[in-house]
Amino acid sequence: MDTFQLIILLLDATLRTSTPLILAALAGMFSERSGTINLALEGMMLGGAFSAAAVAFYVGSPWVGLLAAIATTIALSLLHGFACITHKGNQVVSGMAINILMSGLTALVGIALFAQGGKTPALDKGSRFQPITFPGADAVQDVPVLGLIYSELLSGHNILVYVAFLAVPAAWWVMYRTRFGLRLRAVGENPGAVDTAGIGVVAMRYRAVICSGVLVGMSGAYLSTAQGASFLQDMTAGKGYIALAAMVFGKWRPFPALAACLLFGFLDAAATRLQGVVLPGIGEVPVQLVQALPYILTVILLAGFIGRAIPPKALGRPYVKER
């Protein structure tokens, strides 16, 4: 296997590993642009992953599982909104409470339903999202350079991978080219002025957390019905927090957040490739160090950039209507 082929395979793995991060980062962006901190991405991804795997197992359709995941995460988003928007609770505490709740609840329900230690049974081929092969991909596979790019890098992913990358320009368009996006950003910057203009601040923030729920539900469903073949206890492994770091590093904007997610995805993909590899002058790369790279980068980015990234002015502040 030559160097170019190794690079293509590494980039191919990067696209797959960054997909749940992209969807979750966009979910956090919609919520936080409206002024609602969403630390609950981790727990929502877990809830979505469990619902998708469980429903897909019983029904035999990944699409029904995806709808179940979205319904679950919308419900959790509305719960978060009810605590933070309606009752003006502490948004950080609410988010962490959902994370803790879903970490325990998914395992508990999984044990009750399937008695397999908190995981769901393995899904068959018909219950998972399958790779999509582009026309002519097999025919051009042996063509130098372009054939490998087309057949390996662009073709052969499941539909949620393509949806995730198409969601980035779509989110940019919604955020910066629509009336809804303008109002959403205004609510996150100056809710008082928006309220004076006759636009409901509470309603806008609820619409934002619903959008967040849809995206993070797709992220969770991807983990258990596309990338994997079942739900495993705590299978998100901190991906919700990594997506949050990518969103902050991207300064709450879609394309910079995409770049950060690709960086994290690349490190995750490289971790698999580097295990057991002997580097000149270093020796064999420790497996633990390689696996810790994405989390180390998360800490470095947050420590180095969170002070420079300027969040929406009303982020984390409950809106109290002036009398």
Short mmCIF file of C-alpha atoms in Angstrom, two decimals:
data_model
loop_
_atom_site.label_atom_id
_atom_site.label_comp_id
_atom_site.label_asym_id
_atom_site.label_seq_id
_atom_site.Cartn_x
_atom_site.Cartn_y
_atom_site.Cartn_z
CA MET A 1 0.00 0.00 0.00
CA ASP A 2 1.60 3.28 -1.12
CA THR A 3 1.64 6.58 0.75
CA PHE A 4 -1.10 8.18 -1.35
CA GLN A 5 -3.46 5.30 -0.68
CA LEU A 6 -2.74 5.52 3.04
CA ILE A 7 -3.55 9.25 2.98
CA ILE A 8 -6.83 8.62 1.15
CA LEU A 9 -7.83 5.91 3.62
CA LEU A 10 -6.96 8.20 6.53
CA LEU A 11 -9.04 11.02 5.06
CA ASP A 12 -11.86 8.56 4.38
CA ALA A 13 -11.84 7.55 8.05
CA THR A 14 -11.70 11.23 9.03
CA LEU A 15 -14.99 11.91 7.23
CA ARG A 16 -16.68 9.08 9.12
CA THR A 17 -15.32 9.94 12.56
CA SER A 18 -16.07 13.67 12.20
CA THR A 19 -19.71 13.18 11.15
CA PRO A 20 -21.25 12.92 14.67
CA LEU A 21 -19.10 15.86 15.80
CA ILE A 22 -20.30 18.05 12.92
CA LEU A 23 -23.98 17.37 13.59
CA ALA A 24 -23.56 17.90 17.35
CA ALA A 25 -21.52 21.10 16.87
CA LEU A 26 -24.22 22.54 14.59
CA ALA A 27 -26.82 21.55 17.18
CA GLY A 28 -24.93 23.44 19.87
CA MET A 29 -24.52 26.43 17.56
CA PHE A 30 -28.27 26.85 17.01
CA SER A 31 -28.99 26.62 20.72
CA GLU A 32 -26.20 28.90 21.90
CA ARG A 33 -26.70 31.48 19.16
CA SER A 34 -30.13 32.04 20.67
CA GLY A 35 -28.63 32.53 24.14
CA THR A 36 -29.19 29.05 25.63
CA ILE A 37 -26.06 27.18 26.74
CA ASN A 38 -26.28 23.54 25.70
CA LEU A 39 -23.92 21.36 27.70
CA ALA A 40 -26.44 18.53 27.30
CA LEU A 41 -25.12 17.48 23.87
CA GLU A 42 -23.40 14.44 25.37
CA GLY A 43 -26.53 13.16 27.10
CA MET A 44 -28.74 13.92 24.11
CA MET A 45 -26.42 12.00 21.80
CA LEU A 46 -26.61 9.04 24.20
CA GLY A 47 -30.40 9.20 24.30
CA GLY A 48 -30.62 9.45 20.52
CA ALA A 49 -28.17 6.57 20.00
CA PHE A 50 -30.10 4.29 22.35
CA SER A 51 -33.51 5.14 20.88
CA ALA A 52 -32.28 4.65 17.32
CA ALA A 53 -30.69 1.26 18.05
CA ALA A 54 -33.59 -0.05 20.15
CA VAL A 55 -36.31 1.00 17.70
CA ALA A 56 -34.33 -0.14 14.66
CA PHE A 57 -33.90 -3.56 16.32
CA TYR A 58 -37.63 -3.96 16.97
CA VAL A 59 -38.89 -2.43 13.72
CA GLY A 60 -36.08 -3.44 11.39
CA SER A 61 -35.74 -0.02 9.79
CA PRO A 62 -32.91 2.48 10.39
CA TRP A 63 -35.17 5.31 9.21
CA VAL A 64 -37.72 4.62 11.95
CA GLY A 65 -34.81 4.43 14.37
CA LEU A 66 -33.62 7.83 13.16
CA LEU A 67 -37.08 9.31 13.72
CA ALA A 68 -37.13 7.81 17.22
CA ALA A 69 -33.73 9.33 17.95
CA ILE A 70 -34.87 12.76 16.78
CA ALA A 71 -38.09 12.50 18.82
CA THR A 72 -36.05 11.59 21.92
CA THR A 73 -33.57 14.43 21.54
CA ILE A 74 -36.31 16.98 20.78
CA ALA A 75 -38.01 15.90 24.01
CA LEU A 76 -34.75 16.32 25.91
CA SER A 77 -34.19 19.71 24.26
CA LEU A 78 -37.65 20.82 25.31
CA LEU A 79 -36.93 19.61 28.85
CA HIS A 80 -33.74 21.67 28.83
CA GLY A 81 -35.69 24.63 27.46
CA PHE A 82 -38.44 24.21 30.06
CA ALA A 83 -35.88 24.37 32.84
CA CYS A 84 -33.78 27.20 31.39
CA ILE A 85 -36.09 29.31 29.23
CA THR A 86 -39.46 29.01 30.96
CA HIS A 87 -38.25 28.67 34.55
CA LYS A 88 -34.96 30.57 34.06
CA GLY A 89 -32.88 27.86 35.71
CA ASN A 90 -29.12 27.56 35.60
CA GLN A 91 -28.33 26.41 32.07
CA VAL A 92 -25.05 24.68 32.95
CA VAL A 93 -26.66 22.71 35.78
CA SER A 94 -29.59 21.70 33.57
CA GLY A 95 -27.26 20.49 30.82
CA MET A 96 -25.11 18.46 33.18
CA ALA A 97 -28.22 16.99 34.82
CA ILE A 98 -29.41 15.71 31.43
CA ASN A 99 -25.97 14.20 30.76
CA ILE A 100 -25.99 12.35 34.07
CA LEU A 101 -29.63 11.30 33.64
CA MET A 102 -29.13 9.83 30.17
CA SER A 103 -25.90 8.07 31.12
CA GLY A 104 -27.77 6.11 33.75
CA LEU A 105 -31.19 5.87 32.10
CA THR A 106 -29.98 4.40 28.81
CA ALA A 107 -28.08 1.67 30.66
CA LEU A 108 -31.04 0.99 32.97
CA VAL A 109 -33.59 0.73 30.15
CA GLY A 110 -31.17 -1.30 28.06
CA ILE A 111 -30.75 -3.85 30.87
CA ALA A 112 -34.52 -3.97 31.42
CA LEU A 113 -35.34 -4.50 27.73
CA PHE A 114 -32.47 -6.64 26.48
CA ALA A 115 -30.61 -7.98 29.56
CA GLN A 116 -27.24 -7.52 27.83
CA GLY A 117 -25.44 -5.32 30.32
CA GLY A 118 -26.90 -2.05 29.04
CA LYS A 119 -26.26 -2.58 25.34
CA THR A 120 -28.72 -3.41 22.59
CA PRO A 121 -28.57 -6.52 20.39
CA ALA A 122 -26.48 -6.28 17.22
CA LEU A 123 -28.43 -4.89 14.29
CA ASP A 124 -28.66 -6.84 11.06
CA LYS A 125 -27.80 -5.32 7.71
CA GLY A 126 -31.36 -4.21 7.00
CA SER A 127 -31.60 -2.31 10.29
CA ARG A 128 -28.53 -0.15 9.65
CA PHE A 129 -27.68 2.63 7.23
CA GLN A 130 -25.63 1.05 4.47
CA PRO A 131 -22.83 2.60 2.39
CA ILE A 132 -23.86 4.31 -0.83
CA THR A 133 -21.74 3.46 -3.86
CA PHE A 134 -21.61 6.20 -6.49
CA PRO A 135 -22.18 5.28 -10.14
CA GLY A 136 -19.00 4.00 -11.75
CA ALA A 137 -17.03 3.91 -8.50
CA ASP A 138 -15.97 0.30 -8.96
CA ALA A 139 -15.07 0.85 -12.62
CA VAL A 140 -12.68 3.75 -11.94
CA GLN A 141 -11.15 2.33 -8.78
CA ASP A 142 -7.89 1.46 -10.54
CA VAL A 143 -7.52 4.85 -12.24
CA PRO A 144 -4.52 6.66 -10.70
CA VAL A 145 -5.28 9.42 -8.17
CA LEU A 146 -8.78 10.50 -9.28
CA GLY A 147 -10.14 6.96 -9.31
CA LEU A 148 -9.07 6.36 -5.73
CA ILE A 149 -10.43 9.73 -4.60
CA TYR A 150 -13.80 9.05 -6.24
CA SER A 151 -14.19 5.42 -5.23
CA GLU A 152 -12.71 5.56 -1.70
CA LEU A 153 -12.93 9.12 -0.42
CA LEU A 154 -16.19 10.37 -1.98
CA SER A 155 -18.11 7.14 -2.51
CA GLY A 156 -18.96 4.42 -0.02
CA HIS A 157 -20.31 6.42 2.92
CA ASN A 158 -23.77 6.07 4.42
CA ILE A 159 -26.35 8.78 3.88
CA LEU A 160 -25.87 10.45 7.29
CA VAL A 161 -22.27 11.31 6.39
CA TYR A 162 -23.44 13.20 3.31
CA VAL A 163 -26.26 14.82 5.29
CA ALA A 164 -23.80 16.06 7.91
CA PHE A 165 -21.56 17.78 5.37
CA LEU A 166 -24.53 19.24 3.48
CA ALA A 167 -25.94 20.49 6.79
CA VAL A 168 -23.00 22.88 7.20
CA PRO A 169 -23.79 25.17 4.21
CA ALA A 170 -27.49 24.72 4.96
CA ALA A 171 -26.95 25.90 8.55
CA TRP A 172 -24.89 28.85 7.28
CA TRP A 173 -27.69 29.83 4.89
CA VAL A 174 -30.35 29.55 7.59
CA MET A 175 -28.25 31.49 10.09
CA TYR A 176 -27.12 34.33 7.82
CA ARG A 177 -29.56 34.50 4.91
CA THR A 178 -33.01 33.98 6.43
CA ARG A 179 -35.29 36.02 8.65
CA PHE A 180 -35.34 33.19 11.17
CA GLY A 181 -31.54 33.22 11.41
CA LEU A 182 -31.41 36.99 11.80
CA ARG A 183 -33.95 36.88 14.61
CA LEU A 184 -32.20 33.93 16.26
CA ARG A 185 -28.87 35.74 16.32
CA ALA A 186 -30.56 38.91 17.55
CA VAL A 187 -32.17 37.02 20.44
CA GLY A 188 -28.74 35.79 21.47
CA GLU A 189 -27.21 39.27 21.32
CA ASN A 190 -29.92 41.65 22.53
CA PRO A 191 -33.18 39.95 23.53
CA GLY A 192 -34.59 43.18 24.94
CA ALA A 193 -34.44 44.90 21.56
CA VAL A 194 -36.00 41.87 19.87
CA ASP A 195 -38.85 41.87 22.39
CA THR A 196 -39.39 45.58 21.82
CA ALA A 197 -39.74 44.86 18.10
CA GLY A 198 -42.61 42.51 18.86
CA ILE A 199 -40.77 39.21 18.39
CA GLY A 200 -41.23 36.59 21.10
CA VAL A 201 -37.89 35.86 22.75
CA VAL A 202 -39.12 32.71 24.48
CA ALA A 203 -40.65 31.33 21.27
CA MET A 204 -37.45 31.97 19.31
CA ARG A 205 -35.31 30.24 21.90
CA TYR A 206 -37.63 27.24 21.93
CA ARG A 207 -37.45 27.03 18.14
CA ALA A 208 -33.66 27.14 18.39
CA VAL A 209 -33.47 24.28 20.91
CA ILE A 210 -35.83 22.22 18.72
CA CYS A 211 -33.46 22.72 15.76
CA SER A 212 -30.66 21.67 18.09
CA GLY A 213 -32.60 18.55 19.05
CA VAL A 214 -33.09 17.49 15.43
CA LEU A 215 -29.38 17.74 14.63
CA VAL A 216 -28.09 16.07 17.77
CA GLY A 217 -30.62 13.27 17.29
CA MET A 218 -29.13 12.53 13.89
CA SER A 219 -25.70 12.53 15.50
CA GLY A 220 -26.74 9.95 18.08
CA ALA A 221 -28.49 7.77 15.50
CA TYR A 222 -25.32 7.78 13.40
CA LEU A 223 -23.30 6.29 16.24
CA SER A 224 -25.53 3.26 16.78
CA THR A 225 -27.12 2.57 13.37
CA ALA A 226 -24.50 3.75 10.87
CA GLN A 227 -21.00 3.86 12.34
CA GLY A 228 -21.80 1.06 14.77
CA ALA A 229 -24.27 -1.82 14.81
CA SER A 230 -25.68 -1.50 18.33
CA PHE A 231 -25.84 0.77 21.35
CA LEU A 232 -23.09 0.43 23.93
CA GLN A 233 -23.13 1.98 27.38
CA ASP A 234 -21.63 5.49 27.28
CA MET A 235 -20.70 4.94 23.64
CA THR A 236 -20.45 8.68 22.97
CA ALA A 237 -17.18 8.69 24.96
CA GLY A 238 -17.09 12.47 25.34
CA LYS A 239 -18.02 13.30 21.73
CA GLY A 240 -20.65 15.77 22.93
CA TYR A 241 -18.02 17.73 24.84
CA ILE A 242 -15.59 17.55 21.91
CA ALA A 243 -18.32 18.92 19.62
CA LEU A 244 -18.89 21.71 22.13
CA ALA A 245 -15.16 22.53 22.05
CA ALA A 246 -15.23 22.53 18.23
CA MET A 247 -18.19 24.91 18.26
CA VAL A 248 -16.40 27.31 20.63
CA PHE A 249 -13.18 27.04 18.63
CA GLY A 250 -15.23 27.83 15.53
CA LYS A 251 -16.65 30.90 17.29
CA TRP A 252 -20.25 29.71 16.89
CA ARG A 253 -20.00 29.73 13.08
CA PRO A 254 -20.72 26.72 10.83
CA PHE A 255 -17.65 26.53 8.58
CA PRO A 256 -14.98 27.19 11.24
CA ALA A 257 -16.75 24.64 13.45
CA LEU A 258 -16.60 22.18 10.53
CA ALA A 259 -12.84 22.70 10.29
CA ALA A 260 -12.43 22.03 14.01
CA CYS A 261 -14.57 18.87 13.78
CA LEU A 262 -12.46 17.62 10.87
CA LEU A 263 -9.34 18.20 12.96
CA PHE A 264 -10.77 16.17 15.84
CA GLY A 265 -11.97 13.52 13.41
CA PHE A 266 -8.53 13.33 11.84
CA LEU A 267 -6.90 12.77 15.24
CA ASP A 268 -9.45 10.07 16.04
CA ALA A 269 -8.82 8.36 12.69
CA ALA A 270 -5.06 8.73 13.08
CA ALA A 271 -5.24 7.16 16.54
CA THR A 272 -6.42 3.92 14.99
CA ARG A 273 -3.72 4.01 12.31
CA LEU A 274 -0.88 4.91 14.70
CA GLN A 275 -1.47 2.15 17.21
CA GLY A 276 1.60 -0.06 17.23
CA VAL A 277 3.44 2.08 14.67
CA VAL A 278 7.19 2.54 15.27
CA LEU A 279 8.35 6.12 14.63
CA PRO A 280 12.04 6.92 13.97
CA GLY A 281 13.76 8.22 17.11
CA ILE A 282 10.63 7.67 19.22
CA GLY A 283 9.88 3.99 19.00
CA GLU A 284 6.46 2.43 19.23
CA VAL A 285 3.73 4.99 19.86
CA PRO A 286 1.92 4.22 23.15
CA VAL A 287 -1.68 3.24 22.46
CA GLN A 288 -2.93 5.23 25.44
CA LEU A 289 -1.29 8.42 24.19
CA VAL A 290 -2.74 8.02 20.72
CA GLN A 291 -6.24 7.42 22.07
CA ALA A 292 -5.95 10.46 24.34
CA LEU A 293 -4.97 12.86 21.53
CA PRO A 294 -8.50 14.15 20.74
CA TYR A 295 -9.15 14.86 24.43
CA ILE A 296 -5.76 16.52 24.94
CA LEU A 297 -6.46 18.75 21.95
CA THR A 298 -9.87 19.62 23.42
CA VAL A 299 -8.23 20.87 26.62
CA ILE A 300 -5.54 22.77 24.69
CA LEU A 301 -8.05 24.47 22.40
CA LEU A 302 -10.39 25.46 25.22
CA ALA A 303 -7.51 26.70 27.36
CA GLY A 304 -5.96 28.66 24.51
CA PHE A 305 -8.95 29.95 22.58
CA ILE A 306 -11.99 30.18 24.83
CA GLY A 307 -10.76 33.55 26.07
CA ARG A 308 -10.46 34.85 22.52
CA ALA A 309 -13.77 33.50 21.23
CA ILE A 310 -16.49 36.04 21.93
CA PRO A 311 -19.80 34.30 22.66
CA PRO A 312 -23.25 35.79 22.01
CA LYS A 313 -23.75 38.59 24.54
CA ALA A 314 -26.90 37.11 26.06
CA LEU A 315 -25.55 33.54 26.24
CA GLY A 316 -26.50 31.94 29.54
CA ARG A 317 -28.69 34.83 30.65
CA PRO A 318 -32.38 34.08 31.22
CA TYR A 319 -34.56 36.76 29.66
CA VAL A 320 -36.84 38.61 32.04
CA LYS A 321 -39.48 40.64 30.21
CA GLU A 322 -39.57 44.26 31.27
CA ARG A 323 -42.81 45.44 32.76
#
